[in-house]
Structure formats: C-alpha cells, structure tokens
mmCIF file with all atom_site columns, C-alpha atoms in Angstrom:
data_model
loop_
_atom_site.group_PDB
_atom_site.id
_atom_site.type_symbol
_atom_site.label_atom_id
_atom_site.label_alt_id
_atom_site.label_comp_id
_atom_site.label_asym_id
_atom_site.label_entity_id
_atom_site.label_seq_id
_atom_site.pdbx_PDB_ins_code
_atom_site.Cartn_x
_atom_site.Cartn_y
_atom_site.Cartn_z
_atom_site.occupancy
_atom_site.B_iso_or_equiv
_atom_site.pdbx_formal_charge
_atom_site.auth_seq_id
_atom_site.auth_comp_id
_atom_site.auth_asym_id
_atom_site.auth_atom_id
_atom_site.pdbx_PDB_model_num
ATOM 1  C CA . UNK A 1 1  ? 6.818   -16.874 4.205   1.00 0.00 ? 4  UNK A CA 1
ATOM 2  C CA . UNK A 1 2  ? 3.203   -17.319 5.019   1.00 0.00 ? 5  UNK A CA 1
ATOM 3  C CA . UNK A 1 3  ? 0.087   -15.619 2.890   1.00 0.00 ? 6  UNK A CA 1
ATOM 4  C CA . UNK A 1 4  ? 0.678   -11.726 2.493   1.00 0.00 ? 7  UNK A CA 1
ATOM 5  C CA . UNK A 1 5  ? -2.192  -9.334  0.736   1.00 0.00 ? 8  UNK A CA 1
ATOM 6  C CA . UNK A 1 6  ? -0.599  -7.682  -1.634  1.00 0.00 ? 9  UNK A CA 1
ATOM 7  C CA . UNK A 1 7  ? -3.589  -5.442  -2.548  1.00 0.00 ? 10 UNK A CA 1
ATOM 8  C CA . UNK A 1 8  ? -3.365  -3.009  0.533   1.00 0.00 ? 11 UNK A CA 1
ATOM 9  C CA . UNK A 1 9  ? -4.211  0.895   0.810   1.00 0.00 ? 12 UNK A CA 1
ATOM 10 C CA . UNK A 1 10 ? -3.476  3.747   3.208   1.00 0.00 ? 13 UNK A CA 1
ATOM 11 C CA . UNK A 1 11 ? -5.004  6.784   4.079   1.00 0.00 ? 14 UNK A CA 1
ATOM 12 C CA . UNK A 1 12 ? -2.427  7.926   1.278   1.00 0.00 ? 15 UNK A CA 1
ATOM 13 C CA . UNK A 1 13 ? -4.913  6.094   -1.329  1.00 0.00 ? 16 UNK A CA 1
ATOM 14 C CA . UNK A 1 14 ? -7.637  8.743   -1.267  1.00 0.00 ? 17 UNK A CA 1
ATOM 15 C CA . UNK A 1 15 ? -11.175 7.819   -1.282  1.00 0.00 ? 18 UNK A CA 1
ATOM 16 C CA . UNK A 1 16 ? -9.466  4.184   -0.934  1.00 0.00 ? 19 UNK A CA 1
ATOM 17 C CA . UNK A 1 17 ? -7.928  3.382   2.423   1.00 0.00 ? 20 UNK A CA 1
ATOM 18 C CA . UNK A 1 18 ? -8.227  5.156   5.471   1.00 0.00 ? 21 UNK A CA 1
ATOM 19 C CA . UNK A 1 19 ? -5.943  3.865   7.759   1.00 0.00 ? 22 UNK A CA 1
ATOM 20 C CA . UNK A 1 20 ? -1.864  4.643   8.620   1.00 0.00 ? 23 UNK A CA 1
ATOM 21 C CA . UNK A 1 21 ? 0.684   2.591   7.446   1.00 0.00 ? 24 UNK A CA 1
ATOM 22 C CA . UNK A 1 22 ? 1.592   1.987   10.737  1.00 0.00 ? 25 UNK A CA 1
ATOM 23 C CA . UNK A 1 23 ? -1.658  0.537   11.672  1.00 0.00 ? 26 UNK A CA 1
ATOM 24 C CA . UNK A 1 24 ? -1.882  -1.405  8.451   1.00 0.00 ? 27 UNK A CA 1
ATOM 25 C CA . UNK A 1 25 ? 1.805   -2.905  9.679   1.00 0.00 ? 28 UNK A CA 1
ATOM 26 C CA . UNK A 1 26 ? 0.693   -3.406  13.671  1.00 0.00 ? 29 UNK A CA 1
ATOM 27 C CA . UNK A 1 27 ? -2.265  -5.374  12.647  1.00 0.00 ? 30 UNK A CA 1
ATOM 28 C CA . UNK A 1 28 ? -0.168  -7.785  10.037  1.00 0.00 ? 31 UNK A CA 1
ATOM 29 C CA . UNK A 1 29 ? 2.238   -8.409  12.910  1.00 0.00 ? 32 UNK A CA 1
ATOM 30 C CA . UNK A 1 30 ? -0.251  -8.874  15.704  1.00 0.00 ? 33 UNK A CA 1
ATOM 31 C CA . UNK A 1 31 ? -2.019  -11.300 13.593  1.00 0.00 ? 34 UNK A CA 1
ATOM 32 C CA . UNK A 1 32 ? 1.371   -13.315 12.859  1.00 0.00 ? 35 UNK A CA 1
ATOM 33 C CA . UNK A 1 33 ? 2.906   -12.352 9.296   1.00 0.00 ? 36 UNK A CA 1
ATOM 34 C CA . UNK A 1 34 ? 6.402   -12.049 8.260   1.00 0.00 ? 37 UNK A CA 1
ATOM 35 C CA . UNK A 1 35 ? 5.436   -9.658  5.691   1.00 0.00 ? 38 UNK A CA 1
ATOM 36 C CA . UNK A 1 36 ? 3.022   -6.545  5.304   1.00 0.00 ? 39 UNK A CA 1
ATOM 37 C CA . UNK A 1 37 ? 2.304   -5.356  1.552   1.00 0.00 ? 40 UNK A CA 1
ATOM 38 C CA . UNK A 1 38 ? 1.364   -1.760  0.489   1.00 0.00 ? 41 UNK A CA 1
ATOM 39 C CA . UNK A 1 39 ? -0.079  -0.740  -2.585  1.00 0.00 ? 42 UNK A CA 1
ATOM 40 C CA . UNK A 1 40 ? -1.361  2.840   -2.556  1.00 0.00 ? 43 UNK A CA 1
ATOM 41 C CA . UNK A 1 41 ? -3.134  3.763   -5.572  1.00 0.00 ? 44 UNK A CA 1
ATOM 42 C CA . UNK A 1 42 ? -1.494  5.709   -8.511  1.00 0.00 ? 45 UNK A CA 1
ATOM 43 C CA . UNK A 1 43 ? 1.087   6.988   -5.459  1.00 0.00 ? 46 UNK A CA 1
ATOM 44 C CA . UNK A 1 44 ? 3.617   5.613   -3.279  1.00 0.00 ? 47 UNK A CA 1
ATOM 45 C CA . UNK A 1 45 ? 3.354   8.582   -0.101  1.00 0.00 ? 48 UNK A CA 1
ATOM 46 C CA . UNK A 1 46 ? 3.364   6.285   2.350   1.00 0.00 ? 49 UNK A CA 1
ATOM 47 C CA . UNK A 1 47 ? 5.899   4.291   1.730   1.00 0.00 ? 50 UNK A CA 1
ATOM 48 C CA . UNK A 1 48 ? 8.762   5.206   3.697   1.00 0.00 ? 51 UNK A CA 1
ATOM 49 C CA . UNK A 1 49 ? 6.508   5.117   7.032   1.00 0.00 ? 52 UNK A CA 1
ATOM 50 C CA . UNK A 1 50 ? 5.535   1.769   5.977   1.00 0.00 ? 53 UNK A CA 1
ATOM 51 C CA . UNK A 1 51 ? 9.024   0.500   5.791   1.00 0.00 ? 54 UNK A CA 1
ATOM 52 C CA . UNK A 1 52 ? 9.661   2.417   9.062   1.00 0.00 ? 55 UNK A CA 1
ATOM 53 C CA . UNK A 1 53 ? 6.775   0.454   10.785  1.00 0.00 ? 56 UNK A CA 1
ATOM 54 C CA . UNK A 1 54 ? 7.966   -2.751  9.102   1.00 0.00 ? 57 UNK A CA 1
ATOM 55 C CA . UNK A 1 55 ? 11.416  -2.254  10.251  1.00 0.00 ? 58 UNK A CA 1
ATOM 56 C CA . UNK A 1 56 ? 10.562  -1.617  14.049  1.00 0.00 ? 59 UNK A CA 1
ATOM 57 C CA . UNK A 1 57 ? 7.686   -4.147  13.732  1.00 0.00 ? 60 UNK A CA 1
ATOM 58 C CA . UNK A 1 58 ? 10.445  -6.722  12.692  1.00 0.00 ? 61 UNK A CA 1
ATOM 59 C CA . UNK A 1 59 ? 8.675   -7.991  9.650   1.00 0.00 ? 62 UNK A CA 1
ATOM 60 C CA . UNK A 1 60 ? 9.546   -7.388  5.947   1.00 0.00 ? 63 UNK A CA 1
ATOM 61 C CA . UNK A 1 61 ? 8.220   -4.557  3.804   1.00 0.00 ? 64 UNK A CA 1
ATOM 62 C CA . UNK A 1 62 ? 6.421   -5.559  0.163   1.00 0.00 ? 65 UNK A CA 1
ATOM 63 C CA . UNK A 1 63 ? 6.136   -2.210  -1.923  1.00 0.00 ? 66 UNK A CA 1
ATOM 64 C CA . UNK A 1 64 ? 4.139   -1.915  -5.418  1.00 0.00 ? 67 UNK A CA 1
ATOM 65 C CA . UNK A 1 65 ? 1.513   0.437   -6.652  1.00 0.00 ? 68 UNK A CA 1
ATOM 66 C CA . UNK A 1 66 ? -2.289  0.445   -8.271  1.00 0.00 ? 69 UNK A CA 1
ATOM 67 C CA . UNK A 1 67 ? -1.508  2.443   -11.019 1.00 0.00 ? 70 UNK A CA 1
ATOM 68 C CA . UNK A 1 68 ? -4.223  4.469   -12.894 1.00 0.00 ? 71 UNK A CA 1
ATOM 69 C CA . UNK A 1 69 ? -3.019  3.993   -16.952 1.00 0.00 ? 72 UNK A CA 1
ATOM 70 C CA . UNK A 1 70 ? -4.153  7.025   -19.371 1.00 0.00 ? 73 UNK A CA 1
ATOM 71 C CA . UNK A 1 71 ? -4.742  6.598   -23.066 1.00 0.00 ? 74 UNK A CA 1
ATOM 72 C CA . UNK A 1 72 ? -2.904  8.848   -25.296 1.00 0.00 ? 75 UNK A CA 1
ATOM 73 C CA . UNK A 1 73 ? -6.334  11.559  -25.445 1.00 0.00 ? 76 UNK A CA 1
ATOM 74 C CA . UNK A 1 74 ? -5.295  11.149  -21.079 1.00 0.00 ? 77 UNK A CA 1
ATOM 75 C CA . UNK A 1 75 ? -8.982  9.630   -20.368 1.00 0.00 ? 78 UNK A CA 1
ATOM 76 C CA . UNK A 1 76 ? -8.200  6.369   -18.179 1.00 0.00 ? 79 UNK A CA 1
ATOM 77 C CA . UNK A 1 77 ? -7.683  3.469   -19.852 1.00 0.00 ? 80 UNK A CA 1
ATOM 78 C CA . UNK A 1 78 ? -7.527  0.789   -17.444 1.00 0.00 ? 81 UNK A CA 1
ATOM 79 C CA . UNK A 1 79 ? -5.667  -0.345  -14.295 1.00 0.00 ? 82 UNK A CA 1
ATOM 80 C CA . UNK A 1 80 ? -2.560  -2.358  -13.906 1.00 0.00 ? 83 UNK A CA 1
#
C-alpha cells in the first residue's frame, strides 16, 4: 500500500470540507491509490457512502474521526 492521507473531510465536516465522499474516493482512485481515508470532524455521517464509493471504486476504505475533546466544565479542551 502506497501513501494514503489520513486527515480527509467531507461536506459532512461543516465549515471543514466541502466535497462528497464520493468525489473525495474518485479522485484517490483516478490519481492511483489503493486506499482513500476519511476523517470527518467530531462525526462519522459520511461514512457509509464512503465505503460505498470505495467498494465500487475497488480500493479500500480507511475510517477514523477528528474528534473535538470537552473538559469536564464542556469548554473544548483540545483535539485528538
């Protein structure tokens, strides 16, 4: 397996990424990879139409998430 971002949003990452899973998945496998990544932030929405697109596309599907972390007064305390 070849180089795959792993730090990737959607238009399901608000404010963050603003284009389709599908897209996102077209454009890894038009450029050559064996994998596409998608890490919406603090949601995983898109991630069954990114398998979906990875499936047809013939490529495998990386999943993970940017996950807003709240301190215990729930004012953000970081990112992980």
């Amino acid at each position: 397996m070849g180089f795959v971002h792993l730090h990737v949003a959607s238009t399901f990452s608000y404010h963050h990424g603003v284009t389709p899973p599908s897209d996102l998945v077209a454009a890894a496998a038009a450029a050559g990879a064996d994998a596409a990544a998608l890490t919406d932030r603090d949601r995983m929405s898109g991630l069954v139409r990114h398998v979906a697109a990875c499936r047809a596309a013939g490529i495998d599907a990386v999943a993970g998430i940017d996950l807003t972390l709240l301190d215990g007064a729930g004012a953000p305390a970081g990112r992980c």
